[in-house]
Backbone as JSON, one array per atom type, in Angstrom:
{
  "sequence": "MGNFFKSLFSSSKAATPEEEKSKNDQKNFDILKYDGVRAQKIGQVAYAIKCFTEALKLQEDFETMTYLVAAYTTANKAEEALEVLNRMVELEPDHINTLLTRVNVLFMLDKDADVIVDCRHILELEETNHLAWFLMGKAKRTTSDPLGAIADLTKAIALKEDFTDAYLMRARILLSMQQATEALPDVEKAMEPLFTTGGEDRAGLGFAVMQSLMDKVRVRSQVGKGTTVTLERRIESRGDQNDRDTE",
  "N": [[4.04, 42.31, -54.15], [6.11, 41.17, -51.97], [5.52, 41.32, -49.71], [2.85, 40.77, -50.26], [3.25, 37.68, -49.92], [4.46, 37.37, -47.69], [2.43, 37.88, -45.68], [0.22, 36.39, -46.78], [2.31, 33.48, -45.96], [2.57, 33.91, -43.14], [0.33, 34.2, -41.41], [-0.76, 33.78, -38.76], [-0.53, 35.62, -36.07], [3.06, 37.02, -33.66], [4.04, 34.95, -31.66], [3.2, 36.65, -27.54], [5.18, 37.96, -25.06], [3.85, 37.0, -22.59], [3.0, 34.61, -23.31], [5.4, 33.15, -24.97], [6.86, 32.48, -22.33], [5.27, 31.17, -20.98], [4.97, 28.87, -22.76], [7.42, 28.43, -22.81], [7.41, 27.73, -20.06], [6.2, 25.32, -20.09], [7.35, 23.39, -21.47], [9.27, 22.88, -19.84], [8.29, 21.87, -17.64], [8.11, 19.62, -18.77], [10.28, 17.78, -19.49], [11.58, 17.98, -16.46], [10.0, 16.97, -15.31], [9.37, 14.11, -16.48], [12.08, 13.92, -16.16], [12.1, 12.97, -13.74], [10.38, 10.83, -13.4], [12.12, 9.2, -15.56], [14.58, 9.29, -13.56], [13.37, 7.84, -10.8], [12.76, 5.6, -12.02], [14.87, 3.66, -12.39], [16.06, 4.32, -9.54], [17.57, 6.51, -8.75], [16.37, 8.5, -6.38], [17.13, 10.75, -4.57], [17.41, 12.84, -7.43], [15.25, 12.41, -8.47], [12.85, 12.62, -6.89], [13.58, 16.04, -6.78], [13.61, 16.82, -9.53], [11.11, 16.98, -9.11], [9.98, 18.65, -7.1], [10.8, 20.91, -8.23], [9.51, 20.73, -11.09], [6.77, 20.88, -10.24], [6.75, 23.28, -9.3], [6.48, 25.11, -11.38], [3.82, 24.17, -12.79], [0.95, 23.14, -10.88], [0.63, 19.93, -10.64], [-1.93, 17.19, -10.44], [-0.4, 14.24, -10.82], [2.09, 14.73, -11.27], [2.05, 15.04, -8.75], [1.74, 12.64, -7.0], [3.77, 10.81, -8.24], [5.8, 12.64, -6.48], [5.01, 11.82, -3.85], [5.52, 9.1, -3.54], [8.65, 8.96, -4.93], [9.01, 10.48, -1.82], [8.14, 8.67, 0.46], [10.05, 6.3, -0.86], [12.53, 7.3, 0.08], [11.53, 7.38, 3.22], [11.06, 10.29, 3.72], [8.06, 10.88, 5.36], [7.08, 12.83, 6.48], [7.22, 15.05, 4.33], [5.87, 13.62, 2.53], [3.48, 13.55, 3.27], [3.02, 16.53, 3.22], [2.94, 16.87, 0.76], [0.47, 14.99, -0.33], [-1.35, 16.32, 1.62], [-2.26, 18.92, 0.09], [-2.76, 17.72, -2.05], [-5.44, 16.51, -1.25], [-6.36, 18.8, -0.78], [-7.26, 19.45, -3.22], [-8.58, 17.44, -4.16], [-11.79, 16.41, -2.21], [-12.4, 13.82, -2.65], [-10.45, 12.22, -3.81], [-10.59, 8.95, -3.16], [-8.06, 7.34, -3.27], [-5.81, 8.67, -3.0], [-7.04, 8.91, -0.67], [-6.9, 7.01, 0.68], [-3.58, 6.51, 0.16], [-2.23, 8.47, 1.8], [-3.28, 7.59, 4.21], [-1.84, 5.52, 4.54], [0.82, 7.07, 4.88], [0.14, 8.33, 7.41], [0.45, 6.41, 9.13], [2.54, 5.3, 9.31], [3.18, 7.48, 10.93], [2.95, 7.3, 13.4], [0.04, 8.76, 13.72], [-2.61, 7.45, 14.45], [-5.17, 7.73, 14.94], [-6.14, 10.35, 13.59], [-6.14, 8.97, 11.18], [-8.35, 7.26, 11.46], [-10.25, 9.52, 10.96], [-9.58, 10.13, 8.82], [-10.48, 6.8, 7.32], [-13.51, 7.23, 7.78], [-14.06, 9.08, 6.43], [-13.27, 8.12, 3.73], [-14.85, 5.84, 4.0], [-18.07, 7.26, 3.71], [-17.7, 7.73, 0.94], [-17.11, 5.31, 0.5], [-19.2, 2.86, 1.14], [-18.96, 0.0, 0.74], [-15.53, 0.08, 1.03], [-13.11, -2.81, 1.77], [-10.95, -2.01, 2.09], [-10.42, 0.5, 3.8], [-12.35, -0.22, 6.38], [-10.76, -2.3, 7.13], [-7.63, -0.87, 7.4], [-9.41, 1.68, 9.64], [-9.45, -0.19, 11.15], [-7.47, -0.95, 12.49], [-6.33, 1.11, 13.2], [-7.92, 1.81, 15.31], [-6.74, -0.6, 17.03], [-4.7, 0.52, 17.78], [-5.46, 3.23, 19.13], [-6.69, 1.89, 21.45], [-9.01, 0.98, 21.73], [-10.29, -1.85, 21.45], [-12.37, -3.47, 20.71], [-13.72, -2.02, 19.26], [-11.88, -1.83, 17.07], [-12.32, -4.98, 16.41], [-14.63, -4.6, 15.92], [-15.0, -3.51, 13.17], [-12.95, -4.85, 11.72], [-13.96, -7.07, 10.93], [-15.83, -6.54, 10.03], [-14.9, -5.88, 8.17], [-13.63, -8.39, 7.24], [-16.1, -9.56, 6.47], [-16.59, -8.63, 3.71], [-14.33, -9.56, 2.0], [-13.32, -11.76, 2.1], [-11.86, -13.51, 1.82], [-9.71, -12.24, 2.93], [-7.07, -11.94, 4.71], [-4.82, -10.9, 5.94], [-6.91, -10.02, 8.14], [-7.96, -11.4, 9.21], [-5.99, -12.01, 10.5], [-5.36, -10.16, 12.27], [-7.3, -10.14, 13.67], [-7.28, -11.91, 15.57], [-4.64, -11.82, 16.66], [-5.39, -9.4, 18.35], [-7.63, -10.45, 19.83], [-7.0, -13.04, 21.12], [-5.28, -10.56, 23.0], [-6.7, -9.74, 24.15], [-7.59, -12.66, 25.88], [-8.79, -14.12, 24.26], [-8.49, -16.91, 23.64], [-9.84, -19.07, 22.5], [-11.46, -17.68, 20.71], [-10.49, -16.56, 19.2], [-8.83, -19.09, 17.64], [-10.35, -20.02, 15.39], [-10.06, -17.66, 13.29], [-6.57, -17.86, 13.41], [-6.74, -20.73, 12.19], [-8.24, -20.1, 9.77], [-6.73, -18.45, 8.49], [-4.28, -20.27, 8.17], [-5.25, -22.18, 6.08], [-4.6, -23.56, 3.36], [-3.72, -21.28, -0.08], [-4.44, -19.13, 1.11], [-3.54, -16.46, 1.16], [-0.71, -13.3, 2.68], [0.77, -11.81, 0.96], [-0.1, -10.54, -1.33], [-1.64, -10.98, -4.55], [0.34, -11.81, -6.18], [1.16, -14.09, -4.95], [1.07, -17.5, -3.73], [0.1, -18.66, -1.68], [0.66, -21.39, -0.06], [2.89, -21.73, 1.75], [2.35, -22.82, 4.35], [1.13, -24.77, 3.93], [2.63, -26.51, 2.07], [4.54, -27.22, 3.95], [3.04, -28.46, 6.19], [2.84, -30.69, 4.66], [5.1, -31.62, 4.45], [5.99, -32.8, 7.08], [5.9, -35.0, 9.8], [4.47, -34.03, 11.96], [3.09, -31.35, 12.71], [3.18, -28.48, 14.79], [1.11, -25.65, 16.3], [1.67, -22.76, 18.6], [0.23, -20.24, 20.91], [0.52, -17.46, 22.91], [0.21, -14.88, 25.28], [1.78, -11.95, 24.75], [4.17, -12.97, 24.44], [4.27, -14.17, 22.04], [3.85, -16.07, 18.29], [4.44, -19.59, 17.72], [6.02, -22.27, 15.93], [5.97, -25.86, 15.54], [7.97, -27.97, 14.12], [8.05, -31.51, 13.42], [9.69, -34.54, 12.35], [10.57, -37.37, 11.0], [13.46, -38.73, 10.53], [14.99, -41.49, 8.44], [18.06, -43.52, 8.52], [20.1, -44.27, 6.54], [21.1, -47.23, 6.78], [18.32, -48.6, 7.59], [16.65, -47.71, 5.33], [18.15, -49.6, 3.4], [17.08, -50.89, 4.57], [14.3, -51.22, 4.43], [14.05, -52.27, 1.83], [14.84, -54.44, 0.69], [13.21, -55.24, 1.47]],
  "CA": [[4.1, 40.67, -53.98], [7.29, 40.56, -51.13], [3.95, 41.75, -48.77], [1.46, 39.49, -49.86], [3.4, 36.5, -50.23], [4.7, 37.54, -46.35], [1.33, 37.51, -45.05], [-0.17, 34.66, -46.25], [2.53, 32.29, -44.73], [2.3, 34.2, -42.14], [-1.63, 34.15, -40.98], [-1.01, 34.0, -37.3], [0.0, 36.71, -35.12], [4.05, 37.17, -33.52], [3.61, 35.24, -29.81], [3.6, 37.64, -27.05], [6.05, 37.91, -24.25], [3.41, 35.82, -21.66], [3.0, 33.29, -24.31], [6.1, 32.45, -25.07], [6.23, 32.23, -21.6], [3.72, 29.82, -20.77], [4.95, 27.45, -23.68], [8.72, 27.28, -22.4], [7.03, 26.25, -18.35], [5.76, 23.68, -20.26], [8.61, 22.69, -22.04], [10.39, 22.61, -18.69], [8.01, 21.05, -16.83], [7.98, 18.07, -18.81], [11.12, 17.86, -19.37], [11.51, 17.63, -15.3], [8.15, 15.64, -15.07], [9.93, 12.51, -16.93], [13.24, 13.42, -16.06], [11.94, 12.25, -12.35], [9.69, 9.98, -12.99], [12.74, 7.28, -15.06], [15.23, 8.46, -12.1], [12.4, 7.15, -9.97], [12.33, 4.19, -12.32], [15.96, 3.62, -12.02], [16.49, 4.0, -7.78], [17.9, 7.52, -7.92], [15.13, 8.67, -5.74], [16.9, 12.43, -4.44], [16.89, 13.12, -8.07], [13.58, 12.26, -8.73], [12.25, 14.16, -6.29], [14.33, 17.23, -7.39], [12.75, 16.73, -11.04], [9.24, 16.62, -9.67], [9.34, 19.76, -6.42], [11.39, 21.46, -9.45], [8.3, 20.48, -12.01], [5.65, 21.83, -9.63], [7.11, 25.12, -8.92], [5.88, 25.97, -13.13], [2.99, 23.79, -12.28], [0.19, 22.34, -10.18], [-0.29, 19.19, -11.78], [-1.95, 16.56, -8.82], [0.17, 13.07, -11.56], [3.56, 14.25, -10.24], [2.47, 15.03, -6.48], [1.75, 11.22, -6.2], [5.29, 10.52, -7.97], [7.05, 12.88, -5.44], [4.74, 11.13, -2.36], [5.61, 7.65, -3.69], [9.44, 9.17, -4.23], [9.6, 10.14, -0.42], [8.11, 7.55, 1.19], [10.39, 5.7, -0.58], [13.71, 8.25, 0.53], [11.51, 7.21, 4.16], [10.06, 11.56, 4.49], [7.06, 11.12, 5.71], [6.75, 13.97, 6.79], [7.41, 15.92, 3.28], [4.67, 13.27, 1.82], [1.72, 13.76, 3.37], [2.23, 17.62, 3.79], [2.19, 17.11, -0.42], [-1.42, 14.81, -0.09], [-2.71, 17.16, 2.04], [-2.32, 19.56, -1.17], [-3.0, 17.08, -3.09], [-6.86, 16.7, -0.91], [-7.13, 19.88, -0.79], [-7.7, 19.77, -4.4], [-9.67, 16.88, -4.91], [-10.58, 15.95, -1.36], [-12.72, 12.66, -2.21], [-10.17, 11.13, -3.84], [-10.23, 7.91, -2.58], [-6.56, 6.43, -3.72], [-4.82, 9.83, -2.58], [-6.92, 8.72, 0.54], [-5.6, 5.51, 1.07], [-2.61, 6.64, 0.77], [-2.29, 9.58, 3.06], [-3.54, 6.63, 5.46], [-0.85, 4.8, 5.13], [1.52, 7.62, 5.47], [-0.43, 8.57, 8.92], [0.48, 5.32, 9.58], [3.88, 5.92, 9.1], [4.29, 9.21, 11.71], [1.77, 7.01, 13.85], [-0.21, 9.82, 13.46], [-3.22, 6.99, 14.17], [-6.45, 9.02, 15.33], [-5.64, 10.92, 12.07], [-6.07, 7.64, 10.3], [-9.57, 7.09, 11.38], [-10.28, 10.12, 10.45], [-9.76, 9.54, 6.2], [-11.09, 5.94, 6.73], [-14.24, 7.43, 8.19], [-14.63, 9.34, 4.88], [-13.78, 6.94, 2.75], [-16.26, 5.1, 3.97], [-18.59, 8.04, 3.65], [-17.92, 7.51, -0.24], [-17.64, 4.47, -0.68], [-19.24, 1.71, 2.64], [-17.94, -1.17, 0.46], [-13.99, 0.15, 0.64], [-12.74, -3.37, 2.99], [-9.43, -1.72, 3.01], [-10.55, 0.96, 5.27], [-12.75, -0.93, 7.17], [-9.27, -2.94, 7.84], [-7.43, 0.43, 8.39], [-9.76, 1.72, 10.81], [-9.7, -1.09, 12.35], [-5.91, -1.08, 12.55], [-5.85, 2.13, 14.03], [-8.55, 1.15, 16.4], [-5.87, -1.2, 17.91], [-4.05, 1.31, 18.5], [-6.17, 3.36, 19.98], [-7.2, 1.84, 22.89], [-10.73, 0.66, 21.29], [-9.64, -3.4, 20.4], [-13.77, -4.05, 20.8], [-14.57, -0.96, 17.68], [-11.51, -2.55, 15.75], [-12.43, -5.84, 16.12], [-15.85, -4.88, 14.47], [-14.51, -3.04, 11.62], [-12.26, -6.16, 10.4], [-14.63, -7.83, 10.88], [-16.66, -5.88, 8.48], [-13.51, -5.99, 6.17], [-13.87, -10.09, 6.11], [-17.38, -9.5, 5.19], [-16.78, -7.94, 2.17], [-13.5, -9.63, 1.22], [-13.64, -13.19, 2.68], [-10.86, -14.19, 1.88], [-8.47, -10.68, 4.06], [-5.49, -12.9, 5.76], [-3.86, -9.82, 7.06], [-7.77, -9.47, 8.54], [-8.46, -12.56, 10.25], [-4.2, -12.56, 11.21], [-4.84, -9.3, 12.55], [-8.52, -10.06, 14.91], [-6.71, -13.34, 16.06], [-3.87, -10.97, 17.67], [-6.63, -8.7, 19.54], [-8.6, -11.49, 20.41], [-5.32, -13.13, 22.32], [-5.01, -9.72, 23.4], [-8.09, -9.91, 25.17], [-7.7, -13.28, 26.76], [-10.17, -14.36, 24.19], [-8.0, -17.31, 22.58], [-10.95, -20.36, 21.74], [-12.39, -16.95, 19.95], [-9.17, -16.38, 18.09], [-8.45, -20.29, 17.19], [-10.55, -19.83, 14.17], [-9.07, -17.22, 12.55], [-5.71, -18.91, 13.2], [-7.28, -21.84, 11.44], [-8.56, -19.72, 8.98], [-5.23, -18.36, 7.84], [-3.2, -21.53, 8.31], [-5.05, -22.55, 5.44], [-3.68, -23.26, 1.63], [-4.57, -20.27, -0.85], [-4.45, -17.99, 1.78], [-1.79, -15.41, 1.61], [-0.44, -11.93, 3.06], [1.63, -11.35, -0.41], [-0.71, -10.11, -2.44], [-1.95, -11.72, -5.71], [1.52, -13.26, -7.12], [1.97, -15.56, -3.52], [0.24, -18.91, -4.04], [-0.69, -18.81, -0.06], [0.97, -22.55, -0.27], [3.77, -22.03, 2.34], [2.12, -23.5, 5.47], [0.78, -26.11, 3.04], [3.94, -27.2, 1.87], [5.1, -27.03, 4.86], [2.21, -29.47, 6.62], [3.07, -31.97, 3.84], [6.84, -32.55, 4.49], [6.34, -33.06, 8.56], [5.13, -35.62, 9.8], [3.99, -33.02, 12.88], [3.37, -29.22, 13.58], [1.89, -27.4, 16.29], [1.6, -24.04, 16.75], [0.8, -22.18, 20.53], [-0.07, -19.39, 20.93], [0.42, -16.91, 23.71], [-0.35, -12.91, 25.32], [2.81, -10.83, 24.94], [4.9, -14.1, 23.86], [3.74, -14.44, 20.81], [3.62, -18.09, 18.14], [6.08, -21.06, 18.24], [5.49, -23.37, 15.54], [6.93, -26.48, 15.92], [7.89, -29.3, 12.68], [8.52, -32.6, 13.42], [9.95, -35.11, 11.21], [10.93, -38.88, 11.02], [14.41, -38.8, 9.93], [15.55, -42.61, 8.41], [18.87, -43.1, 8.36], [20.86, -44.78, 5.2], [20.21, -48.56, 6.46], [16.87, -48.38, 7.55], [16.63, -47.18, 3.95], [18.27, -50.66, 3.02], [16.14, -52.92, 5.19], [13.73, -51.52, 3.42], [14.46, -51.81, -0.32], [15.3, -55.92, 0.45], [12.5, -56.45, 1.89]],
  "C": [[5.18, 40.4, -53.33], [5.62, 40.54, -50.08], [2.76, 40.91, -48.45], [1.98, 38.45, -49.43], [4.03, 35.96, -47.95], [3.11, 37.16, -45.82], [0.76, 36.36, -45.39], [0.67, 33.07, -46.41], [2.55, 32.87, -43.96], [1.68, 34.5, -41.57], [-1.06, 34.17, -39.97], [0.9, 35.01, -36.62], [1.7, 35.79, -34.55], [3.02, 36.56, -32.03], [4.07, 36.2, -28.84], [4.33, 37.15, -25.73], [4.97, 36.68, -23.09], [3.3, 34.86, -22.54], [3.79, 32.43, -24.4], [6.82, 32.06, -23.27], [6.22, 30.72, -21.17], [4.51, 28.63, -21.4], [6.7, 27.55, -23.24], [8.44, 27.03, -20.66], [6.82, 25.53, -19.02], [6.49, 23.04, -21.05], [9.55, 21.67, -20.7], [9.8, 21.44, -17.62], [7.68, 19.95, -17.78], [8.79, 17.51, -19.03], [11.6, 17.22, -17.81], [10.59, 17.04, -14.96], [9.52, 14.34, -15.5], [11.36, 12.61, -16.7], [13.16, 12.11, -14.95], [11.76, 10.82, -12.45], [10.91, 8.5, -13.71], [13.45, 7.52, -13.66], [14.72, 8.22, -11.68], [12.8, 5.28, -10.53], [13.94, 2.84, -11.64], [16.69, 3.36, -10.58], [17.12, 5.96, -8.09], [16.65, 8.46, -7.59], [15.58, 10.12, -5.53], [16.87, 13.3, -5.47], [15.9, 13.51, -8.72], [13.05, 13.72, -8.11], [12.51, 15.91, -6.46], [14.18, 17.52, -8.24], [11.46, 17.17, -10.12], [9.26, 17.89, -9.2], [10.0, 20.77, -8.08], [9.95, 21.43, -10.36], [7.02, 21.53, -11.58], [5.84, 23.15, -9.2], [6.19, 25.96, -10.37], [4.77, 25.38, -12.89], [2.5, 22.39, -11.32], [-0.07, 21.41, -10.7], [-0.19, 17.73, -10.16], [-0.69, 14.66, -9.51], [1.29, 13.34, -10.68], [3.32, 14.84, -9.09], [2.36, 13.5, -6.95], [2.91, 10.8, -7.03], [5.82, 11.58, -7.27], [6.82, 12.48, -4.07], [5.47, 10.15, -2.79], [7.44, 7.7, -3.72], [9.85, 9.73, -2.41], [9.48, 9.54, 0.2], [9.11, 6.62, 0.36], [11.78, 6.12, 0.03], [12.68, 7.94, 2.21], [10.82, 9.01, 5.11], [9.05, 11.48, 4.25], [6.44, 11.93, 5.98], [6.02, 14.94, 5.64], [6.2, 14.41, 2.31], [3.22, 13.6, 2.16], [1.46, 15.21, 4.02], [1.87, 17.94, 1.95], [0.59, 16.57, -0.69], [-2.21, 15.43, 0.96], [-2.72, 18.12, 0.95], [-3.19, 18.84, -1.9], [-5.22, 16.62, -2.84], [-7.23, 17.81, -0.84], [-8.2, 20.23, -2.3], [-8.6, 18.89, -5.11], [-10.05, 15.77, -3.48], [-11.95, 14.39, -1.34], [-12.44, 12.22, -3.33], [-9.83, 9.87, -3.42], [-8.71, 7.24, -2.3], [-5.86, 6.98, -2.58], [-5.91, 9.59, -1.31], [-6.65, 8.21, 1.68], [-4.25, 5.74, 1.59], [-2.08, 7.23, 1.69], [-2.6, 8.56, 4.28], [-2.3, 5.74, 6.02], [0.18, 6.08, 5.98], [1.98, 8.21, 6.85], [0.08, 7.54, 9.35], [1.84, 5.63, 10.45], [4.44, 6.85, 10.01], [3.57, 8.57, 12.47], [0.81, 8.07, 14.61], [-2.84, 9.05, 13.23], [-5.24, 7.84, 14.65], [-6.8, 9.81, 14.03], [-6.56, 9.95, 10.95], [-7.39, 7.87, 10.27], [-10.65, 7.72, 10.84], [-10.74, 10.14, 8.57], [-10.33, 8.25, 6.66], [-12.02, 6.39, 6.95], [-14.65, 8.11, 6.43], [-14.56, 8.8, 3.95], [-14.71, 6.57, 2.93], [-17.64, 5.8, 3.96], [-18.8, 7.88, 2.23], [-17.86, 6.17, -0.68], [-17.87, 3.11, 0.67], [-18.49, 0.37, 2.1], [-16.7, -1.2, 0.59], [-13.41, -1.3, 1.99], [-11.58, -2.96, 3.24], [-9.1, -0.64, 4.42], [-11.15, 0.82, 6.41], [-11.49, -1.38, 7.57], [-8.61, -2.28, 8.19], [-7.14, 1.16, 9.24], [-9.31, 1.29, 11.83], [-7.89, -1.55, 12.9], [-5.6, -0.16, 13.51], [-6.82, 2.35, 15.97], [-7.54, 1.09, 17.99], [-5.28, -0.5, 18.18], [-4.04, 2.19, 19.11], [-6.72, 3.34, 21.54], [-8.45, 1.45, 22.82], [-10.09, -1.13, 20.46], [-11.4, -3.86, 19.98], [-15.12, -2.83, 19.19], [-14.09, -2.19, 16.7], [-11.75, -4.25, 15.71], [-13.37, -5.88, 15.19], [-15.3, -4.32, 13.11], [-13.97, -4.23, 11.17], [-13.36, -6.93, 10.36], [-15.78, -7.66, 10.05], [-16.0, -6.29, 7.18], [-13.74, -7.71, 5.71], [-14.71, -10.24, 5.26], [-17.24, -9.65, 3.99], [-15.57, -8.42, 1.8], [-13.22, -10.75, 2.5], [-12.49, -14.18, 2.61], [-9.0, -13.3, 1.95], [-7.43, -11.81, 4.8], [-5.15, -12.29, 6.23], [-5.13, -9.79, 8.02], [-7.86, -9.63, 9.53], [-6.95, -12.86, 11.07], [-4.78, -11.53, 12.55], [-5.75, -8.99, 14.0], [-8.27, -10.93, 15.86], [-5.67, -12.64, 17.08], [-4.92, -10.55, 18.54], [-7.14, -9.61, 20.56], [-7.47, -11.87, 21.22], [-4.95, -11.72, 23.05], [-6.01, -9.78, 24.66], [-8.31, -11.69, 25.71], [-8.92, -13.96, 26.35], [-9.08, -16.53, 23.05], [-8.73, -18.46, 21.6], [-11.45, -19.78, 20.85], [-11.58, -17.03, 18.31], [-8.89, -17.65, 17.22], [-9.18, -20.65, 15.77], [-9.93, -19.01, 12.79], [-7.95, -17.27, 12.42], [-5.89, -19.72, 11.7], [-6.89, -21.4, 10.18], [-7.5, -19.3, 7.8], [-4.06, -18.83, 7.22], [-3.86, -22.17, 6.53], [-4.46, -22.65, 3.5], [-4.44, -22.58, 1.0], [-4.44, -19.22, -0.42], [-3.06, -16.95, 2.31], [-1.37, -13.84, 1.95], [0.26, -11.58, 2.0], [1.29, -10.95, -1.18], [-0.8, -11.19, -3.5], [-0.99, -12.72, -6.38], [1.85, -14.01, -6.26], [0.72, -16.44, -3.73], [-0.57, -18.69, -2.49], [-0.4, -21.02, -0.17], [2.02, -23.0, 1.0], [3.44, -22.92, 3.66], [1.37, -24.67, 5.27], [1.25, -27.23, 3.14], [4.5, -27.97, 3.7], [4.76, -28.05, 5.73], [2.26, -30.9, 5.39], [3.99, -32.81, 3.68], [7.12, -32.7, 5.68], [5.32, -33.95, 8.42], [4.24, -35.29, 11.3], [3.49, -31.92, 12.88], [2.16, -29.03, 14.12], [2.04, -26.51, 16.4], [0.58, -23.73, 17.67], [1.22, -21.29, 19.77], [0.08, -18.61, 21.84], [1.03, -15.39, 24.23], [0.88, -13.1, 25.03], [3.79, -11.43, 24.63], [5.51, -14.12, 22.65], [3.58, -16.41, 20.34], [4.17, -18.67, 17.85], [4.94, -21.74, 16.98], [6.73, -24.53, 15.48], [6.88, -27.97, 14.86], [8.7, -30.22, 13.6], [9.06, -33.66, 12.42], [10.65, -36.38, 11.1], [12.6, -39.12, 10.43], [14.77, -40.26, 9.61], [16.89, -42.68, 8.21], [18.98, -44.5, 7.21], [19.93, -46.53, 5.46], [19.37, -48.69, 7.27], [16.55, -48.36, 6.34], [16.27, -48.89, 2.98], [17.3, -51.96, 2.88], [14.87, -53.07, 4.43], [13.21, -51.98, 2.19], [14.84, -53.66, -0.39], [14.23, -56.55, 1.24], [11.5, -57.0, 1.33]]
}
């Protein structure tokens, strides 16, 4: 009778040593991964890197690699971030977000020629990716291909008409080529209300507010010297205000 109940309630076989190891590895992987995520959220980047690195020794997980790249980037460890990104691209060569992340890291390492290669790959996958056109134009600017850069930035603007960064970069390139007249429309476009380089959480009203508060605003740009913004406002004395109030 005892053997009957034992067989009834113990239908599954005992785990093999390999299965026990796999189960423990999975448990430890989960602990390390989510400890790393928590550490990253509270700014303990070094500990997060350690957790993610140890977790990846147990399991090659794409999401954990993404966290590790972010941690390395925060810690200004671009070479280490690039090494992880290279492995991620090997695993998923057509993952656009990974390729865009690698492009940004390549910029940090001044590997502009490699940036162009990755951007071309992205555009083969998604020709309408305005970020890829912009980043390729940015790279061509630093690799002495200003005309190619202007063409790529123009394509980015055609795909995203409010792409302020693209307007500003195209203006800088045109100014460097002594084409101030051609650059002026881009500068004026970037000065329009609601245009911003700060992302969707910014209103893009800074320059418009300055203009509304000033009596006169002048913007002058010179190649090799930069841009000067001059603000003029008439400040009345208390006596002037009192005279006006009695009129």
